[in-house]
Short mmCIF file of C-alpha atoms in Angstrom, two decimals:
data_model
loop_
_atom_site.label_atom_id
_atom_site.label_comp_id
_atom_site.label_asym_id
_atom_site.label_seq_id
_atom_site.Cartn_x
_atom_site.Cartn_y
_atom_site.Cartn_z
CA MET A 1 83.51 94.89 136.08
CA GLU A 2 86.64 94.16 134.11
CA THR A 3 87.43 96.56 131.33
CA GLY A 4 88.76 94.88 128.24
CA GLY A 5 92.52 94.87 128.36
CA GLY A 6 92.53 97.22 131.37
CA PRO A 7 94.74 95.24 133.74
CA ALA A 8 97.26 94.46 130.99
CA LEU A 9 97.75 97.84 129.28
CA GLN A 10 99.57 99.79 131.98
CA PRO A 11 101.96 96.95 132.96
CA LEU A 12 102.88 96.42 129.31
CA LEU A 13 103.58 100.12 128.86
CA CYS A 14 105.65 100.22 132.05
CA LEU A 15 107.70 97.22 130.89
CA ALA A 16 108.28 98.93 127.53
CA TRP A 17 109.50 102.11 129.24
CA VAL A 18 111.77 100.14 131.58
CA ALA A 19 113.27 98.34 128.58
CA ALA A 20 113.92 101.72 126.96
CA ILE A 21 115.35 103.33 130.11
CA LEU A 22 117.71 100.54 131.20
CA PRO A 23 120.25 100.86 128.32
CA ILE A 24 120.47 104.63 128.87
CA ALA A 25 120.95 104.19 132.62
CA ALA A 26 123.55 101.47 132.08
CA ALA A 27 125.49 103.61 129.60
CA ALA A 28 125.52 106.50 132.07
CA LEU A 29 126.88 104.39 134.92
CA PRO A 30 130.67 104.11 135.47
CA ILE A 31 130.84 100.47 134.36
CA PRO A 32 134.46 99.26 133.89
CA ALA A 33 135.63 98.84 130.30
CA ALA A 34 136.47 95.19 131.03
CA ALA A 35 132.79 94.60 131.84
CA GLY A 36 131.67 96.16 128.57
CA GLY A 37 130.91 99.63 129.90
CA ARG A 38 132.80 101.48 127.18
CA LEU A 39 131.28 99.37 124.41
CA LEU A 40 127.78 99.92 125.77
CA HIS A 41 128.35 103.66 125.94
CA GLN A 42 129.70 103.77 122.37
CA LEU A 43 126.77 101.75 121.05
CA LEU A 44 124.22 103.99 122.72
CA CYS A 45 126.01 107.10 121.48
CA ALA A 46 125.90 105.70 117.95
CA PHE A 47 122.24 104.72 118.22
CA SER A 48 121.19 108.11 119.61
CA SER A 49 123.36 110.21 117.29
CA ARG A 50 121.70 112.59 114.87
CA GLY A 51 122.56 115.71 112.92
CA LYS A 52 125.93 117.09 113.92
CA THR A 53 126.69 114.27 116.38
CA ALA A 54 125.80 111.64 113.75
CA ARG A 55 128.11 113.33 111.24
CA ALA A 56 130.97 113.26 113.73
CA SER A 57 130.52 109.56 114.51
CA SER A 58 130.01 108.47 110.91
CA ALA A 59 133.15 110.31 109.85
CA SER A 60 135.18 107.87 111.91
CA SER A 61 133.40 104.80 110.56
CA SER A 62 131.86 104.75 107.11
CA SER A 63 130.15 101.42 107.85
CA LYS A 64 127.97 103.09 110.48
CA ALA A 65 126.56 105.48 107.89
CA ARG A 66 124.77 102.60 106.20
CA PHE A 67 122.48 102.27 109.23
CA THR A 68 121.25 105.85 109.12
CA VAL A 69 118.29 107.69 107.65
CA PRO A 70 117.88 111.39 106.75
CA GLN A 71 117.30 113.59 109.78
CA LYS A 72 114.32 115.15 108.01
CA PHE A 73 112.55 111.86 108.83
CA PHE A 74 111.90 113.55 112.19
CA LEU A 75 108.69 114.61 110.47
CA HIS A 76 107.50 111.00 110.66
CA PHE A 77 107.60 111.10 114.47
CA TYR A 78 105.15 113.95 114.69
CA VAL A 79 102.86 112.61 111.96
CA VAL A 80 102.59 109.38 113.97
CA GLY A 81 102.18 111.38 117.18
CA VAL A 82 99.35 113.46 115.72
CA VAL A 83 97.53 110.40 114.34
CA VAL A 84 97.78 108.38 117.57
CA THR A 85 97.06 111.30 119.92
CA THR A 86 94.10 112.54 117.86
CA THR A 87 92.59 109.06 117.70
CA LEU A 88 92.90 108.54 121.46
CA LEU A 89 91.65 112.04 122.23
CA LEU A 90 88.54 111.69 120.08
CA ALA A 91 87.72 108.23 121.46
CA ILE A 92 88.08 109.19 125.13
CA TRP A 93 86.47 112.62 124.68
CA PHE A 94 83.45 110.97 123.04
CA TYR A 95 83.24 108.46 125.90
CA ALA A 96 83.55 111.24 128.48
CA TYR A 97 80.90 113.34 126.74
CA MET A 98 78.44 110.46 126.50
CA LYS A 99 78.93 108.75 129.86
CA MET A 100 80.96 110.99 132.19
CA THR A 101 78.76 114.10 132.07
CA PRO A 102 77.72 115.74 134.34
CA LEU A 103 80.49 115.50 136.92
CA VAL A 104 78.11 114.43 139.70
CA PRO A 105 77.06 110.93 140.74
CA GLU A 106 73.70 109.89 139.41
CA PRO A 107 71.46 108.11 141.93
CA SER A 108 70.57 104.54 141.10
CA SER A 109 66.87 103.88 140.68
CA TYR A 110 65.02 100.90 142.14
CA SER A 111 64.72 99.34 138.68
CA THR A 112 68.46 99.58 138.12
CA ILE A 113 69.22 97.89 141.45
CA ALA A 114 66.62 95.23 140.81
CA SER A 115 67.99 94.51 137.36
CA HIS A 116 71.41 93.80 138.87
CA LEU A 117 69.87 91.48 141.47
CA VAL A 118 67.90 89.43 138.97
CA GLY A 119 70.67 89.39 136.38
CA SER A 120 69.39 91.46 133.49
CA SER A 121 70.82 91.57 129.97
CA ASN A 122 74.49 92.40 129.55
CA SER A 123 73.82 95.56 127.54
CA PHE A 124 71.52 96.94 130.24
CA SER A 125 74.07 96.10 132.92
CA LEU A 126 76.76 97.91 130.98
CA ALA A 127 74.55 100.96 130.56
CA SER A 128 73.74 100.98 134.26
CA PHE A 129 77.39 100.55 135.15
CA TRP A 130 78.49 103.53 133.06
CA SER A 131 75.71 105.77 134.36
CA SER A 132 76.55 105.02 137.99
CA ARG A 133 80.26 105.69 137.93
CA PRO A 134 81.46 107.65 141.01
CA ARG A 135 82.33 111.32 140.70
CA GLU A 136 86.09 110.76 141.16
CA HIS A 137 86.17 108.30 138.30
CA LYS A 138 84.45 110.79 136.02
CA TYR A 139 87.04 113.40 136.97
CA ARG A 140 89.80 110.94 136.09
CA VAL A 141 88.39 110.40 132.59
CA TRP A 142 88.09 114.15 132.01
CA ARG A 143 91.65 114.61 133.32
CA THR A 144 92.75 112.17 130.65
CA VAL A 145 90.98 114.28 128.02
CA PHE A 146 92.72 117.39 129.40
CA VAL A 147 96.20 115.84 129.27
CA LEU A 148 95.63 114.46 125.76
CA ILE A 149 94.69 117.98 124.64
CA LEU A 150 98.08 119.17 125.93
CA MET A 151 99.80 116.32 124.09
CA GLU A 152 97.87 117.19 120.93
CA ILE A 153 99.08 120.79 121.16
CA GLN A 154 102.65 119.55 121.62
CA VAL A 155 102.75 117.16 118.64
CA LEU A 156 100.95 119.60 116.33
CA ARG A 157 103.42 122.33 117.19
CA ARG A 158 106.41 120.03 116.70
CA LEU A 159 104.99 118.92 113.37
CA TYR A 160 104.74 122.55 112.26
CA GLU A 161 108.24 123.40 113.50
CA THR A 162 109.81 120.40 111.77
CA GLU A 163 108.29 121.48 108.48
CA HIS A 164 108.67 125.28 108.71
CA VAL A 165 111.27 126.20 111.37
CA PHE A 166 114.10 123.69 111.06
CA HIS A 167 116.18 123.50 107.91
CA TYR A 168 117.89 120.13 107.93
CA SER A 169 121.07 119.80 105.94
CA PRO A 170 120.92 117.24 103.11
CA SER A 171 123.80 115.45 104.82
CA ALA A 172 122.14 115.41 108.27
CA ARG A 173 121.48 111.82 109.31
CA MET A 174 120.27 109.85 112.32
CA HIS A 175 120.78 106.24 113.27
CA ILE A 176 118.04 103.81 112.33
CA MET A 177 117.75 102.74 115.99
CA GLY A 178 117.11 106.35 116.97
CA TYR A 179 114.50 106.56 114.24
CA LEU A 180 112.71 103.42 115.47
CA THR A 181 112.92 104.68 119.06
CA GLY A 182 111.27 107.93 118.00
CA LEU A 183 108.41 106.05 116.33
CA PHE A 184 108.00 103.89 119.43
CA TYR A 185 107.96 106.98 121.63
CA TYR A 186 105.20 108.79 119.76
CA VAL A 187 102.99 105.71 119.95
CA ALA A 188 103.74 104.79 123.57
CA ALA A 189 103.65 108.34 125.01
CA PRO A 190 100.00 109.14 124.16
CA LEU A 191 99.02 105.58 125.08
CA SER A 192 100.62 106.08 128.50
CA LEU A 193 98.79 109.36 129.02
CA ALA A 194 95.50 107.67 128.08
CA SER A 195 96.08 104.29 129.73
CA SER A 196 93.85 104.82 132.78
CA SER A 197 90.74 105.53 130.67
CA LEU A 198 91.44 103.90 127.32
CA PRO A 199 90.28 100.32 128.04
CA GLU A 200 86.82 101.40 129.23
CA ALA A 201 86.51 103.91 126.38
CA ILE A 202 87.31 101.14 123.89
CA GLN A 203 84.76 98.87 125.55
CA TYR A 204 82.14 101.62 125.36
CA LEU A 205 82.84 102.15 121.65
CA ARG A 206 82.60 98.41 121.06
CA TYR A 207 79.29 98.41 122.93
CA GLN A 208 78.01 101.26 120.73
CA ILE A 209 79.10 99.47 117.56
CA ALA A 210 77.34 96.28 118.71
CA GLU A 211 74.19 98.28 119.48
CA PHE A 212 74.36 99.83 116.03
CA ILE A 213 74.69 96.42 114.37
CA VAL A 214 71.76 94.97 116.34
CA LYS A 215 69.39 97.96 116.25
CA GLY A 216 70.42 99.74 113.08
CA ARG A 217 70.84 103.45 112.60
CA ALA A 218 67.10 104.21 112.64
CA ARG A 219 66.71 102.92 116.21
CA MET A 220 69.86 104.51 117.61
CA PRO A 221 69.45 107.82 119.48
CA ASP A 222 70.50 110.92 117.58
CA LEU A 223 73.84 112.28 118.68
CA VAL A 224 73.56 116.00 119.33
CA ILE A 225 76.80 117.66 120.37
CA ASP A 226 76.36 120.38 122.99
CA PRO A 227 79.57 122.50 123.05
CA SER A 228 78.99 123.41 126.69
CA HIS A 229 79.05 119.73 127.66
CA LEU A 230 82.24 119.26 125.66
CA LEU A 231 84.13 122.03 127.44
CA LYS A 232 82.40 122.74 130.74
CA PRO A 233 83.69 119.60 132.52
CA LEU A 234 87.26 120.62 131.61
CA LEU A 235 86.73 123.96 133.35
CA LYS A 236 85.63 122.14 136.52
CA LEU A 237 88.86 120.19 136.91
CA GLY A 238 91.15 120.75 139.88
CA TRP A 239 94.09 123.06 140.53
CA CYS A 240 96.61 120.37 139.49
CA GLN A 241 95.36 120.50 135.91
CA TRP A 242 95.62 124.28 135.65
CA ILE A 243 99.02 124.47 137.34
CA GLY A 244 100.18 121.73 134.98
CA ALA A 245 98.79 123.67 132.02
CA VAL A 246 100.63 126.86 133.09
CA ILE A 247 103.91 124.92 133.41
CA PHE A 248 103.24 123.29 130.02
CA ILE A 249 102.69 126.71 128.39
CA TRP A 250 105.81 128.16 130.04
CA GLY A 251 107.96 125.31 128.73
CA SER A 252 106.34 125.50 125.30
CA LEU A 253 107.01 129.22 124.92
CA HIS A 254 110.69 128.75 125.72
CA GLN A 255 110.96 125.75 123.42
CA ILE A 256 109.43 127.80 120.60
CA ARG A 257 112.06 130.51 121.16
CA CYS A 258 114.92 128.03 121.37
CA HIS A 259 113.81 126.21 118.24
CA ALA A 260 113.55 129.54 116.41
CA ILE A 261 117.15 130.30 117.44
CA LEU A 262 118.37 126.89 116.28
CA GLY A 263 116.42 127.19 113.04
CA SER A 264 118.01 130.56 112.27
CA LEU A 265 121.61 129.40 112.73
CA ARG A 266 121.90 127.96 109.25
CA GLU A 267 121.04 130.83 106.92
CA HIS A 268 122.02 128.72 103.91
CA LYS A 269 119.99 125.50 103.92
CA ASP A 270 122.65 123.59 101.99
CA SER A 271 125.45 124.58 104.34
CA ASP A 272 126.91 122.27 106.99
CA GLU A 273 128.47 125.07 109.00
CA TYR A 274 127.47 125.43 112.65
CA VAL A 275 127.72 128.42 114.94
CA ILE A 276 127.32 128.78 118.69
CA PRO A 277 123.64 129.41 119.53
CA CYS A 278 122.91 132.35 121.82
CA GLY A 279 119.83 133.88 123.39
CA ASP A 280 117.04 132.78 125.73
CA TRP A 281 118.18 129.84 127.91
CA PHE A 282 121.24 129.21 125.70
CA SER A 283 123.09 131.54 128.06
CA ARG A 284 122.81 128.85 130.74
CA VAL A 285 122.71 125.47 129.02
CA SER A 286 123.71 123.93 125.70
CA CYS A 287 120.34 122.27 125.10
CA PRO A 288 117.63 124.59 126.45
CA HIS A 289 115.10 123.08 124.02
CA TYR A 290 115.58 119.80 125.89
CA LEU A 291 115.22 121.59 129.23
CA ALA A 292 111.99 123.13 127.93
CA GLU A 293 110.80 119.66 126.94
CA LEU A 294 111.42 118.42 130.48
CA ILE A 295 109.30 121.31 131.75
CA ILE A 296 106.58 120.53 129.19
CA TYR A 297 106.32 116.92 130.35
CA SER A 298 106.50 118.01 133.98
CA GLY A 299 103.39 120.04 133.26
CA MET A 300 101.69 117.02 131.70
CA LEU A 301 102.64 114.86 134.70
CA ILE A 302 101.15 117.39 137.13
CA ALA A 303 98.04 117.82 134.97
CA SER A 304 97.53 114.04 134.96
CA GLY A 305 97.29 114.06 138.75
CA GLY A 306 100.32 111.78 139.13
CA SER A 307 98.22 108.71 139.87
CA ASP A 308 99.08 106.69 136.75
CA ILE A 309 102.34 104.78 137.00
CA SER A 310 102.72 104.57 133.22
CA VAL A 311 102.88 108.39 133.06
CA TRP A 312 105.70 108.35 135.64
CA PHE A 313 107.67 105.84 133.56
CA LEU A 314 107.09 107.99 130.48
CA TYR A 315 108.47 110.96 132.41
CA LEU A 316 111.51 108.99 133.58
CA PHE A 317 112.27 108.02 129.99
CA VAL A 318 112.03 111.66 128.88
CA ILE A 319 114.51 112.66 131.61
CA ALA A 320 116.94 109.83 130.81
CA ASN A 321 116.78 110.18 127.03
CA LEU A 322 117.06 113.98 126.86
CA SER A 323 119.77 114.14 129.53
CA PHE A 324 121.92 111.61 127.68
CA ALA A 325 121.40 113.39 124.34
CA ALA A 326 122.14 116.78 125.93
CA VAL A 327 125.42 115.57 127.41
CA GLN A 328 126.55 114.25 124.03
CA THR A 329 125.57 117.51 122.31
CA HIS A 330 127.36 119.54 124.98
CA LYS A 331 130.55 117.51 124.46
CA TRP A 332 130.28 118.10 120.71
CA TYR A 333 129.99 121.87 121.21
CA VAL A 334 133.01 121.94 123.54
CA GLN A 335 135.13 119.94 121.08
CA LYS A 336 133.92 121.87 118.03
CA PHE A 337 134.37 125.44 119.30
CA GLU A 338 137.46 126.55 121.16
CA ASP A 339 135.65 129.66 122.40
CA TYR A 340 132.57 127.80 123.59
CA PRO A 341 131.31 129.27 126.90
CA ARG A 342 132.61 127.05 129.70
CA SER A 343 129.94 128.33 132.08
CA ARG A 344 127.21 126.50 130.22
CA TYR A 345 125.83 123.23 131.49
CA ALA A 346 124.40 120.48 129.28
CA ILE A 347 120.70 120.64 130.16
CA ILE A 348 120.00 121.69 133.78
CA PRO A 349 121.79 124.77 135.19
CA PHE A 350 124.21 123.98 138.04
CA VAL A 351 123.37 120.25 137.80
CA CYS A 352 124.53 118.74 134.50
#
């Protein structure tokens, strides 16, 4: 059975991630200046600049400042991320609860087989199809729920930190292209994590809405939520999910610490003065919060089972984007502070 939009969703997401990754990869390559390599690198640096790096670039060209927005607009990213992730999580969790529980195959009855042979009504065929899904498929849907829960934790925490931990300077700006990229990311990332199960979940919801329209509320079965059925399937998932969750928590704890350090650097909220951050992983790299983010998404990738190509492309974008931003931030630190520790790397110790 074809699931509505199923074959098209993952390829579209992969193409979107490739389109986002290619400019970063091209800017990082040693392309000769005559071939436009330097111009491409400068454009990407300008587009990705924010905060201190945006202030440095806009100081050299006042015209660039017109294409910037306040850095406090970072809040918009996480509001969008929470809305999209919560919507996807509720839709797929409801589908999993209704049609993917318990996590054992249900034997097909004679009447079900006969109805397929004689060509019964479409609604009955759909109901039979959902009830006879194989065990592995049910696990995949519940894995999607598990990974979306991790994403929900991530975006909710980042929303809280943006509002209560970071104190953005009134003059802190970011390029409009970086702002649009952030909005794109927090729509495409949860969609990529949900892409393997979303089309069938949407079709199931459409089927339920059609049933409601035809039968009316009085003839629809009462929905009784059993908390054990909501959570028990998650506890039956495999070792990949729990290893991924441990890695996710490890990265999250370090990112919380690093963000707290960065948030405490500017004691006066109206001041533009910067100091060298120290503590936690700052002793090794200039952007440990980015390193922690790589670890967080590594945990999500492992928890997803690694079978969805769109999740791999999401992960590649996270690596490319954060590595490029970390290198630019590291260069800014080195140029800004004469006593900046030369032993620090940009994002990954002993690598870059």
